[in-house]
PDB file of C-alpha atoms and ligand atoms in Angstrom:
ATOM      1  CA  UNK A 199       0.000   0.000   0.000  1.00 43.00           C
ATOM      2  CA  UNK A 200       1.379   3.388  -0.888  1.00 52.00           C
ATOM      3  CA  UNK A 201       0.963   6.965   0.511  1.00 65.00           C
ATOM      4  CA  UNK A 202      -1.671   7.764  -2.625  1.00 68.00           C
ATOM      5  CA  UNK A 203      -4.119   5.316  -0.430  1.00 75.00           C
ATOM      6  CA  UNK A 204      -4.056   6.667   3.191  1.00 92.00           C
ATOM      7  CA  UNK A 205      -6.362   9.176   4.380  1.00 93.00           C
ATOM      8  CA  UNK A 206      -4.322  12.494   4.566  1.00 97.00           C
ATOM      9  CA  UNK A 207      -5.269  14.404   7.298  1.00 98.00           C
ATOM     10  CA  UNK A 208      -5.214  18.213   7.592  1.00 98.00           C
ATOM     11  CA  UNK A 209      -5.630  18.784  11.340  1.00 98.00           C
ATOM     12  CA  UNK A 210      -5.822  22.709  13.320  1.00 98.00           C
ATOM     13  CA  UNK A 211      -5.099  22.628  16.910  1.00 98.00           C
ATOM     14  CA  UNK A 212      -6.271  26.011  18.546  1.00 98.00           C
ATOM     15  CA  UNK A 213      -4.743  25.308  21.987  1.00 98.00           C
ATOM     16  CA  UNK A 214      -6.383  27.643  24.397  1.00 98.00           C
ATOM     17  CA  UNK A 215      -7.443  30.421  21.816  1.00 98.00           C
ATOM     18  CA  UNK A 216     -10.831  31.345  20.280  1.00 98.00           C
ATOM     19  CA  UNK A 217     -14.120  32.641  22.250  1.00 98.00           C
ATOM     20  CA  UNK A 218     -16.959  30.630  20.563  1.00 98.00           C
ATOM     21  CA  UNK A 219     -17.955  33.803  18.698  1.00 98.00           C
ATOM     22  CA  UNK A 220     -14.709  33.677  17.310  1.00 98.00           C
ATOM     23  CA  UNK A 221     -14.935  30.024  16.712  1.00 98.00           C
ATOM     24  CA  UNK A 222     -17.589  30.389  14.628  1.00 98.00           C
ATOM     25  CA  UNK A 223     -16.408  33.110  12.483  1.00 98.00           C
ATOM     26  CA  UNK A 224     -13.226  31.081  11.793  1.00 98.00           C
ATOM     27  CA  UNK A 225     -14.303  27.688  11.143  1.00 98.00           C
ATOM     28  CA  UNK A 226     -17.133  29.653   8.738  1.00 98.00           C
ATOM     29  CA  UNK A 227     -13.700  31.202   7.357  1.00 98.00           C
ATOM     30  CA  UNK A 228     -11.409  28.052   6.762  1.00 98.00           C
ATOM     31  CA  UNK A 229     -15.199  26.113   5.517  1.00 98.00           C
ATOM     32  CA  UNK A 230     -15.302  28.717   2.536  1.00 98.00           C
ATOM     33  CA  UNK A 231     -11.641  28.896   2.267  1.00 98.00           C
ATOM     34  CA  UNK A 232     -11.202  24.726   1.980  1.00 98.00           C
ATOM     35  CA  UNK A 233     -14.145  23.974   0.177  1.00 97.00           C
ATOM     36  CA  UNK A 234     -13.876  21.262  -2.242  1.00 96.00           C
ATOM     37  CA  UNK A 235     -10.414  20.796  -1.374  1.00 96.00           C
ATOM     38  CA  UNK A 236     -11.158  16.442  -0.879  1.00 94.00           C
ATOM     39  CA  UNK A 237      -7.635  15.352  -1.249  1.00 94.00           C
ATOM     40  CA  UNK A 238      -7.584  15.660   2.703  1.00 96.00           C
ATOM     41  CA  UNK A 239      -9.189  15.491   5.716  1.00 97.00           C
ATOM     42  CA  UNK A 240      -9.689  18.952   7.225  1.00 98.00           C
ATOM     43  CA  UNK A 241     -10.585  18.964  11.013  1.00 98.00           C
ATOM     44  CA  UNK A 242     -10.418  21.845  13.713  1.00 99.00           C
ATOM     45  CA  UNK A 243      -9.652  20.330  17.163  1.00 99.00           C
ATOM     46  CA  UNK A 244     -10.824  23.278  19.668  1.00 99.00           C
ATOM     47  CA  UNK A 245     -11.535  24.146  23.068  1.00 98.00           C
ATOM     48  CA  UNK A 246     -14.192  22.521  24.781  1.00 98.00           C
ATOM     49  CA  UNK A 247     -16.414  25.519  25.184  1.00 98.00           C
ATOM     50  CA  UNK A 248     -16.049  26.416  21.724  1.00 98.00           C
ATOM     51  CA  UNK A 249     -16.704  22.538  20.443  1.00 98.00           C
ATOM     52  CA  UNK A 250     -20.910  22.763  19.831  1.00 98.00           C
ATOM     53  CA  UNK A 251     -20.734  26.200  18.009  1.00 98.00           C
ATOM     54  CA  UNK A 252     -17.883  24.902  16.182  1.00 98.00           C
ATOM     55  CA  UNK A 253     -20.033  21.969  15.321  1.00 98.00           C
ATOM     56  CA  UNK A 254     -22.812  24.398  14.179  1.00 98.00           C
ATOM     57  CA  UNK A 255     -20.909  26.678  12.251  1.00 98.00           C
ATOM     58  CA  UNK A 256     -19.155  23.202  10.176  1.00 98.00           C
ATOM     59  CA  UNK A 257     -22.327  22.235   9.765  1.00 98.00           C
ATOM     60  CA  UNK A 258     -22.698  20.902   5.878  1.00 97.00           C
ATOM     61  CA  UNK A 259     -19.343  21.869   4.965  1.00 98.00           C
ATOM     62  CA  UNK A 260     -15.683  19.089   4.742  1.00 96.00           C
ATOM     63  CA  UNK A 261     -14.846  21.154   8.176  1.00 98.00           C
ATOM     64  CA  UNK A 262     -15.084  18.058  11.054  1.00 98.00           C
ATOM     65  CA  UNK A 263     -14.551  19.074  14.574  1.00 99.00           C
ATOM     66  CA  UNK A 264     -12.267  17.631  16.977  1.00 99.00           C
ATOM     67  CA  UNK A 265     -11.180  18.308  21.026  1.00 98.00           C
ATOM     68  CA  UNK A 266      -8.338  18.721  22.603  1.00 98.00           C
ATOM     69  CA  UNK A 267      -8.685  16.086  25.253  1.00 98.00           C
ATOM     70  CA  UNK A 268     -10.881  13.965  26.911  1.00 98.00           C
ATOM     71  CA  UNK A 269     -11.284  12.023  30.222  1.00 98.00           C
ATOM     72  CA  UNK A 270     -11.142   8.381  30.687  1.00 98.00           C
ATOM     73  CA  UNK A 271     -14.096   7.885  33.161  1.00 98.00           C
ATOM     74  CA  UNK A 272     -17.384   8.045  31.535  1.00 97.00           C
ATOM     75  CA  UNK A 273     -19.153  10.386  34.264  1.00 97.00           C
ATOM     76  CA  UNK A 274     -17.821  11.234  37.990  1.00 98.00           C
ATOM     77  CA  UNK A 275     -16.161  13.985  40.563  1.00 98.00           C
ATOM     78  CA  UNK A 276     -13.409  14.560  38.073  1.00 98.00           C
ATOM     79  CA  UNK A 277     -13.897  18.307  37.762  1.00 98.00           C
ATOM     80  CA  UNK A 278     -12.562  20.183  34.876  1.00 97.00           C
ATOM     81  CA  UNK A 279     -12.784  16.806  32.791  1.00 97.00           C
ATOM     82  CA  UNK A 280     -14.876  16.081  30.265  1.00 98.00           C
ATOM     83  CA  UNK A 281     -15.861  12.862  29.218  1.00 98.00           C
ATOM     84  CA  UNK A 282     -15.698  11.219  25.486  1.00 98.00           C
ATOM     85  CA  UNK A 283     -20.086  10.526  25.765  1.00 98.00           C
ATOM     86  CA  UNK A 284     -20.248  14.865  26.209  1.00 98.00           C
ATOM     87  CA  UNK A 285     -17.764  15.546  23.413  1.00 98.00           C
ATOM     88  CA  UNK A 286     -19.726  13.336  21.266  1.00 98.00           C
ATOM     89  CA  UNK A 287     -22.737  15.122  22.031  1.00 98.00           C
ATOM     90  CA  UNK A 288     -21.430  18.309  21.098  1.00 98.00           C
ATOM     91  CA  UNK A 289     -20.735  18.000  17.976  1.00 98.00           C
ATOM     92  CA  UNK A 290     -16.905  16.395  18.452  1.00 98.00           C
ATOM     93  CA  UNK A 291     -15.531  13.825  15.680  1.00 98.00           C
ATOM     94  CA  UNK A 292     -11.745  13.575  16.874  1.00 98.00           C
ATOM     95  CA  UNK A 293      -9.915  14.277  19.842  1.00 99.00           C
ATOM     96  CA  UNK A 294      -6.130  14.981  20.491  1.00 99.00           C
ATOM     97  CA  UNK A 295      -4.624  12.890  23.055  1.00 98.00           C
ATOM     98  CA  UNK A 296      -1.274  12.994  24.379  1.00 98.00           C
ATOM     99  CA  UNK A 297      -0.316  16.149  23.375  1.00 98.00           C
ATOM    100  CA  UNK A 298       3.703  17.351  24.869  1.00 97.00           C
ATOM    101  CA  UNK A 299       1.542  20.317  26.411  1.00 97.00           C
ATOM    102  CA  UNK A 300      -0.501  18.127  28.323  1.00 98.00           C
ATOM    103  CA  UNK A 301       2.696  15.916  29.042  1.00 97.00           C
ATOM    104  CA  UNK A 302       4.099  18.563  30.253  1.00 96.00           C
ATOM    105  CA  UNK A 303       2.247  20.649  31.894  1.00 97.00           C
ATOM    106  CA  UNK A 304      -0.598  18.721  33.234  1.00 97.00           C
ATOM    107  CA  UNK A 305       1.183  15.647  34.121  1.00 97.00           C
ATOM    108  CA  UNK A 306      -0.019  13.348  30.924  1.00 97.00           C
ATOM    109  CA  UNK A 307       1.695   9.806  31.208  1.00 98.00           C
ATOM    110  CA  UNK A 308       2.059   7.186  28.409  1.00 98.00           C
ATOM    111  CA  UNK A 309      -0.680   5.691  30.928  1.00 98.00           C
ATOM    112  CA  UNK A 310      -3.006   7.791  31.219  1.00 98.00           C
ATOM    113  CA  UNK A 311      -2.494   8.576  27.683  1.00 98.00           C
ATOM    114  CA  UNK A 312      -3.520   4.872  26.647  1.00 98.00           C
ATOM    115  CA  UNK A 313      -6.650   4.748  29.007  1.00 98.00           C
ATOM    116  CA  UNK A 314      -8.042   8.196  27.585  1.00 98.00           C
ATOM    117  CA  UNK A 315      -7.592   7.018  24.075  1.00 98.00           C
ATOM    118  CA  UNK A 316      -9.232   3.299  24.979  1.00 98.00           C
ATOM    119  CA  UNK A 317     -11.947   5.603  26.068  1.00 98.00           C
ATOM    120  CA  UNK A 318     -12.136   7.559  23.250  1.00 98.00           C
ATOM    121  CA  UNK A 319     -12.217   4.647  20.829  1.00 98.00           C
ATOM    122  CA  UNK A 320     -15.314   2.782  22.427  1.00 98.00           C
ATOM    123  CA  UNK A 321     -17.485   5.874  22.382  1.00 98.00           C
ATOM    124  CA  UNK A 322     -16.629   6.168  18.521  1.00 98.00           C
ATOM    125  CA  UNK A 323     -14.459   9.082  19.077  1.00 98.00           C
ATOM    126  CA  UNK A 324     -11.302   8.787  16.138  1.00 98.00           C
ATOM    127  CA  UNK A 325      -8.167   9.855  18.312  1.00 99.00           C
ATOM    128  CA  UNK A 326      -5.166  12.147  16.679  1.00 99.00           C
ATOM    129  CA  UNK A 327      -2.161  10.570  19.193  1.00 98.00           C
ATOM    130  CA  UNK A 328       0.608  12.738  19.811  1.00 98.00           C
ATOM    131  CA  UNK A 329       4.322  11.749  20.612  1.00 98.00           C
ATOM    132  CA  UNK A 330       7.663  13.152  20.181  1.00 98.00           C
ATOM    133  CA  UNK A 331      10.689  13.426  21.638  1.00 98.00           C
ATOM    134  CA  UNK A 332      12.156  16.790  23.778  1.00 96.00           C
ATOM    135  CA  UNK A 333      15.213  18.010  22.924  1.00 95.00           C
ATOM    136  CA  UNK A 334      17.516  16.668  24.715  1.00 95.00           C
ATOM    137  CA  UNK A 335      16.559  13.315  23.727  1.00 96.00           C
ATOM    138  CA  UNK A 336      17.370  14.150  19.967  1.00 95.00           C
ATOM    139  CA  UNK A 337      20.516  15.315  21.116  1.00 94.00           C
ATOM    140  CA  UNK A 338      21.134  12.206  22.960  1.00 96.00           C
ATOM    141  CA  UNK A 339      20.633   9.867  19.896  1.00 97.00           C
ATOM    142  CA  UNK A 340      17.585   8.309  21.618  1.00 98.00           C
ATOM    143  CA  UNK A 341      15.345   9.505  19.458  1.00 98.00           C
ATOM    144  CA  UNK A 342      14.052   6.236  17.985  1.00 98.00           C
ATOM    145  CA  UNK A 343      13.784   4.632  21.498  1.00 98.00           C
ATOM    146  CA  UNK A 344      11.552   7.430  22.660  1.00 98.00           C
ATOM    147  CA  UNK A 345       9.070   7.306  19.992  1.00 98.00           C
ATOM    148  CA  UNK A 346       9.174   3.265  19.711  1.00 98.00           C
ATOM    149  CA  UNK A 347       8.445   3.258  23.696  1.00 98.00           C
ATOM    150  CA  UNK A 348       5.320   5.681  23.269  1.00 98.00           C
ATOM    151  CA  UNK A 349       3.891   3.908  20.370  1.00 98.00           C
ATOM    152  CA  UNK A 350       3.970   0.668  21.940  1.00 98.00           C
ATOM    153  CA  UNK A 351       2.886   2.180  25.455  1.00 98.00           C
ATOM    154  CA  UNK A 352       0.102   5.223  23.784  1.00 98.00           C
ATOM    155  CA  UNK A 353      -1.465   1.957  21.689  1.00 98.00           C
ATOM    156  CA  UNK A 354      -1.039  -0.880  24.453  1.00 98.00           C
ATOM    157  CA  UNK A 355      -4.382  -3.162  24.251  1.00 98.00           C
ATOM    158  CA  UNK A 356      -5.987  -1.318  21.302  1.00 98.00           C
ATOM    159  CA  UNK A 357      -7.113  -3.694  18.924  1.00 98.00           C
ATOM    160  CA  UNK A 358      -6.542  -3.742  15.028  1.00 97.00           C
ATOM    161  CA  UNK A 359      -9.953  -2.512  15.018  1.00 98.00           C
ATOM    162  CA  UNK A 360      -9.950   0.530  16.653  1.00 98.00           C
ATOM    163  CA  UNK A 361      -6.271   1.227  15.338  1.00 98.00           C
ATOM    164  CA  UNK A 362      -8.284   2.094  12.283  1.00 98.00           C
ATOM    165  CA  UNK A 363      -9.825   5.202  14.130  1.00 98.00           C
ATOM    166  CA  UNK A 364      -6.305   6.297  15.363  1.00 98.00           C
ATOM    167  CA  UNK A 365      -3.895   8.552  13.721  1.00 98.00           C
ATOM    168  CA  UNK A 366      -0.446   9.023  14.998  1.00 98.00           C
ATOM    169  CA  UNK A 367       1.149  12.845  14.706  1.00 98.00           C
ATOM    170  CA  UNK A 368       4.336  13.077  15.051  1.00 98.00           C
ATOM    171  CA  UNK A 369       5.359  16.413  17.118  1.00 98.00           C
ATOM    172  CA  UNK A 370       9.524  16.762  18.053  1.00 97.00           C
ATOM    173  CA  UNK A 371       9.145  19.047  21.043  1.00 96.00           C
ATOM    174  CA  UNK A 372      11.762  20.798  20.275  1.00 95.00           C
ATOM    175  CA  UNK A 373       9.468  21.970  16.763  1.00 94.00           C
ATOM    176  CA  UNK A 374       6.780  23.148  18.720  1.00 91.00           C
ATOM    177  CA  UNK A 375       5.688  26.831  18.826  1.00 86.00           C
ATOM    178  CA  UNK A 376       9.108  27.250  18.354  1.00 88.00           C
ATOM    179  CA  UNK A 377       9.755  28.166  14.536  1.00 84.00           C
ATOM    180  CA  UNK A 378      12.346  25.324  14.236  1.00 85.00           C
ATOM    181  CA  UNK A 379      10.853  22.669  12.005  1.00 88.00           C
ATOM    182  CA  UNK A 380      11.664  19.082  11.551  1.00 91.00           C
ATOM    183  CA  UNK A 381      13.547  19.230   8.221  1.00 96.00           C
ATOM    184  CA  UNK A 382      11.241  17.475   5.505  1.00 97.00           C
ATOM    185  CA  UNK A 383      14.365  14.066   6.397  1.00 97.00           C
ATOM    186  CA  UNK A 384      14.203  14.219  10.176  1.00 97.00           C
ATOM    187  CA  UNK A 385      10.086  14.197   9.904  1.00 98.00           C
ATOM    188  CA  UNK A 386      10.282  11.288   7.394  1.00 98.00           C
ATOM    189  CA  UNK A 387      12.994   9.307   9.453  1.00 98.00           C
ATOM    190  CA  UNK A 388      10.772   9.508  12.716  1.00 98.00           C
ATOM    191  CA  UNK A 389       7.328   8.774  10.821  1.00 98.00           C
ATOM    192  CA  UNK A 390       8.464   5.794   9.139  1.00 98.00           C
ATOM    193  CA  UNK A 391      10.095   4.563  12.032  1.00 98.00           C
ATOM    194  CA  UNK A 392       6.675   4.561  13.795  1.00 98.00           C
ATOM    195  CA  UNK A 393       5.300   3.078  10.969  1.00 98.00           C
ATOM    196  CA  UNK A 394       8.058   0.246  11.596  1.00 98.00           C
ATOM    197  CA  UNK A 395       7.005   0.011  15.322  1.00 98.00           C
ATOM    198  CA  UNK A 396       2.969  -0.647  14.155  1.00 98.00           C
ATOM    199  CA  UNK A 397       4.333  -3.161  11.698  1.00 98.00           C
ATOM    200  CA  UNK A 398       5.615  -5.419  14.345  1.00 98.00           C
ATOM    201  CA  UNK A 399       2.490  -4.557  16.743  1.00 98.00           C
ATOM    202  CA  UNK A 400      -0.441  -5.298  14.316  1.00 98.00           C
ATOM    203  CA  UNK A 401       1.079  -5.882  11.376  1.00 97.00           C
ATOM    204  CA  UNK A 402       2.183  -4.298   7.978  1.00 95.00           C
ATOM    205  CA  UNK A 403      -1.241  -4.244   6.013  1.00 95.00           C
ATOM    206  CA  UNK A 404      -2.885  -2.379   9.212  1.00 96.00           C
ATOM    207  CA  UNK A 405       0.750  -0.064   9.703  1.00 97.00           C
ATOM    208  CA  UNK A 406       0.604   0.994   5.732  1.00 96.00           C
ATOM    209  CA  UNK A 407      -3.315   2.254   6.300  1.00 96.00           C
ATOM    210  CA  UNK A 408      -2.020   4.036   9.589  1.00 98.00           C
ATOM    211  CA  UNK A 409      -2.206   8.113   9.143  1.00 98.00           C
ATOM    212  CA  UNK A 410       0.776   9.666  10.451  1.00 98.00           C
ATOM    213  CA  UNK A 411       0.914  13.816  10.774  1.00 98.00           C
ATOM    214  CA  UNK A 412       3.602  15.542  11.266  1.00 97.00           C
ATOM    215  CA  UNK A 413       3.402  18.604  13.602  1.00 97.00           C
ATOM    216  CA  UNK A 414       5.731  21.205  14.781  1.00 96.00           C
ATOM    217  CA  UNK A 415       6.023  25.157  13.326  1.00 94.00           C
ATOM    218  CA  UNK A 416       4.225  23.603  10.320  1.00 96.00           C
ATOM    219  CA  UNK A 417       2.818  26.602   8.086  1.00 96.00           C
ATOM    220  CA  UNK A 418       2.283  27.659   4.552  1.00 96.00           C
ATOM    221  CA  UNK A 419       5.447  28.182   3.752  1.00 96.00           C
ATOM    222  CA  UNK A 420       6.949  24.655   4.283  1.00 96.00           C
ATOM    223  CA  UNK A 421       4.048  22.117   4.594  1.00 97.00           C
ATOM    224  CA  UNK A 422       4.407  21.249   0.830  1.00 97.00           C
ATOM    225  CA  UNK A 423       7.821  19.887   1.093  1.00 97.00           C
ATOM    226  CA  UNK A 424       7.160  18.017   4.636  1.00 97.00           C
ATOM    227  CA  UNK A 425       3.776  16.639   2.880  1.00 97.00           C
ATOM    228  CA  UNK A 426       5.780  15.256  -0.255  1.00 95.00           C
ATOM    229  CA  UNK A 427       7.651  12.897   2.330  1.00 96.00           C
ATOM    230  CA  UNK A 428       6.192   9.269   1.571  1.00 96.00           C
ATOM    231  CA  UNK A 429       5.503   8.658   5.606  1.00 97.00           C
ATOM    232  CA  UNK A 430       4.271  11.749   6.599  1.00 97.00           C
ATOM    233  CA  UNK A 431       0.097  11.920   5.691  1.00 97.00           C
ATOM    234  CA  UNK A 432      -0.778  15.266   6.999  1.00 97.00           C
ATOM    235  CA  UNK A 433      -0.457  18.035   9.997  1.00 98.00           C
ATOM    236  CA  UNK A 434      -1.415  18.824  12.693  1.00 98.00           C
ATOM    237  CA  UNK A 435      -0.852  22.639  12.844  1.00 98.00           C
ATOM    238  CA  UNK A 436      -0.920  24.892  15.918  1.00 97.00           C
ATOM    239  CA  UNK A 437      -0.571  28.937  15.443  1.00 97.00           C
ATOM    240  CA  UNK A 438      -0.776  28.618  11.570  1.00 97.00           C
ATOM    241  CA  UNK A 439      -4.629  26.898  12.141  1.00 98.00           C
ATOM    242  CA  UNK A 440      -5.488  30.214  13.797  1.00 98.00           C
ATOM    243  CA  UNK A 441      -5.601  32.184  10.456  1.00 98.00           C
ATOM    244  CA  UNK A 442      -7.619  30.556   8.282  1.00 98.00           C
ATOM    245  CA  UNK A 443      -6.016  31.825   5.205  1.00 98.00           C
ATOM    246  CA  UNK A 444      -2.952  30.541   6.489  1.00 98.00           C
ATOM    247  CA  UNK A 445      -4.453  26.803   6.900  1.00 98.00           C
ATOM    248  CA  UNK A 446      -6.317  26.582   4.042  1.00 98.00           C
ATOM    249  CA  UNK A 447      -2.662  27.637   2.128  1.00 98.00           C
ATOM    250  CA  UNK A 448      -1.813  24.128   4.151  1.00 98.00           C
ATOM    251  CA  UNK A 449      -5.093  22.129   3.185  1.00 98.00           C
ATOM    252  CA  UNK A 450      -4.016  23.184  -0.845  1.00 97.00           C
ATOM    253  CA  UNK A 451      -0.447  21.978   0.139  1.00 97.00           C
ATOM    254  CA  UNK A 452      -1.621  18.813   0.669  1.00 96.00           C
ATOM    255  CA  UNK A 453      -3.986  18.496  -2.526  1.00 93.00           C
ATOM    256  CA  UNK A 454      -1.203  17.295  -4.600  1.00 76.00           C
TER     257      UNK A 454
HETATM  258  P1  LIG B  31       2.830  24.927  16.168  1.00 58.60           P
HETATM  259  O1  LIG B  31       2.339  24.635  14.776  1.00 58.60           O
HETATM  260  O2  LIG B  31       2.316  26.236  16.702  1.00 58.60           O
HETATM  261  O3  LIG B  31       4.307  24.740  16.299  1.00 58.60           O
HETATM  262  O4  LIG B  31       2.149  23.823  17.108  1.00 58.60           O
HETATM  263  C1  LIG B  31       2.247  22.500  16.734  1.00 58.60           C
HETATM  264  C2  LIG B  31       1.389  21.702  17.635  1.00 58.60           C
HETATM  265  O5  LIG B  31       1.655  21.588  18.804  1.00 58.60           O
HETATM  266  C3  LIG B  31       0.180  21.100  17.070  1.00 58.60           C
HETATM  267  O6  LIG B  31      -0.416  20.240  17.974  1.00 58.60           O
END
């Protein structure tokens, strides 16, 4: 199976930025600005307060919503959570998991990592799976270790089944919000050594469907030449998803 056969995936993460009136007005934006444009995926994963008018405003358009996390437990005394069930509800088709922001600032372990995304899975949620490696672990050589461990932790006890809902994105640290980019090699080298790792767990028919985004300072200017890599199926796109003549520059990028 080649690259022309996966699903590439165009994905915005908003992080903590939007008010749901400005939700609306940019999903409404990137809808006009990307449609047509069916040689990807486009999704907007925003904040949760912002995830029904999102929903609304995508309405009828190739614009699918997505969150930014989710909680493991289906209901409970978990406050600030939210569980896959209420996404759902809302108008939420993906969810990020595992994001290095949540790893590292709100204390997001390979574990807890695996358990949200079992979660997410069973209520029909598709999961965009973040790992990467920081710094100092590129600089240490270890690079391959780190992301081999996550993959094999992130996707421990997910069945070839519900791999099919997962995608994988690939995010060094070190690229993020940062302006330093993987160079179009580097991305490819660490994509298709996941790819590798999901060979040996499920197989190579299930690892050659497998979506893997890149994502890390990706923007107009360079996602072309990280797309053309034959491992890497898409973004996932922080600050450049919050202009969406910016994205949809991205979402053309990844027509070819
Ligand atoms: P930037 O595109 O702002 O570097 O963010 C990447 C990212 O973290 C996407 O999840």
């Amino acid at each position: 199976m080649k690259k022309e056969v996966r699903k590439v995936v165009i994905a915005g993460n908003w992080k903590m930025n939007m008010t749901p009136s400005e939700a609306a007005k940019a999903v409404k934006e990137t809808a006009e600005l990307t449609a047509g444009k069916n040689g990807c995926d486009v999704v907007l994963c925003v904040p949760f307060v912002d995830i029904a008018v999102a929903a609304e405003a995508a309405k009828g358009t190739n614009v699918k919503i997505g969150a930014q996390n989710v909680h493991f437990e289906a209901k409970g005394a978990y406050t600030g959570e939210c569980s896959a069930s209420m996404l759902l509800e809302a108008g939420a088709e993906y969810v990020i998991i595992g994001h290095s922001e949540r790893r590292q600032y709100f204390g997001e372990t390979d574990e807890t990592v695996n358990k949200r995304t079992k979660a997410a899975l069973a209520a029909g949620l598709k999961v965009i799976l973040c790992l990467g490696e920081v710094l100092e672990e590129r600089q240490a050589g270890i690079t391959a270790e780190i992301v081999s461990m996550q993959t094999k932790l992130d996707l421990a006890g997910i069945s070839a089944e519900d791999l099919k809902n997962v995608i994988i994105a690939y995010e060094p640290v070190w690229a993020i919000g940062t302006g330093l980019t993987a160079t179009p090699d580097q991305a490819e080298e660490v994509c298709a050594i996941i790819r590798n790792v999901v060979c040996g767990l499920y197989g190579c028919e299930a690892a050659e469907a497998l979506t893997i985004q890149y994502g890390g300072s990706m923007n107009d200017g360079n996602a072309a030449e990280l797309l053309s890599k034959v491992n890497v199926d898409g973004g996932l796109i922080g600050g450049a998803s919050l202009v969406p003549a910016k994205f949809a520059k991205i979402v053309d990028a990844a027509q070819a």
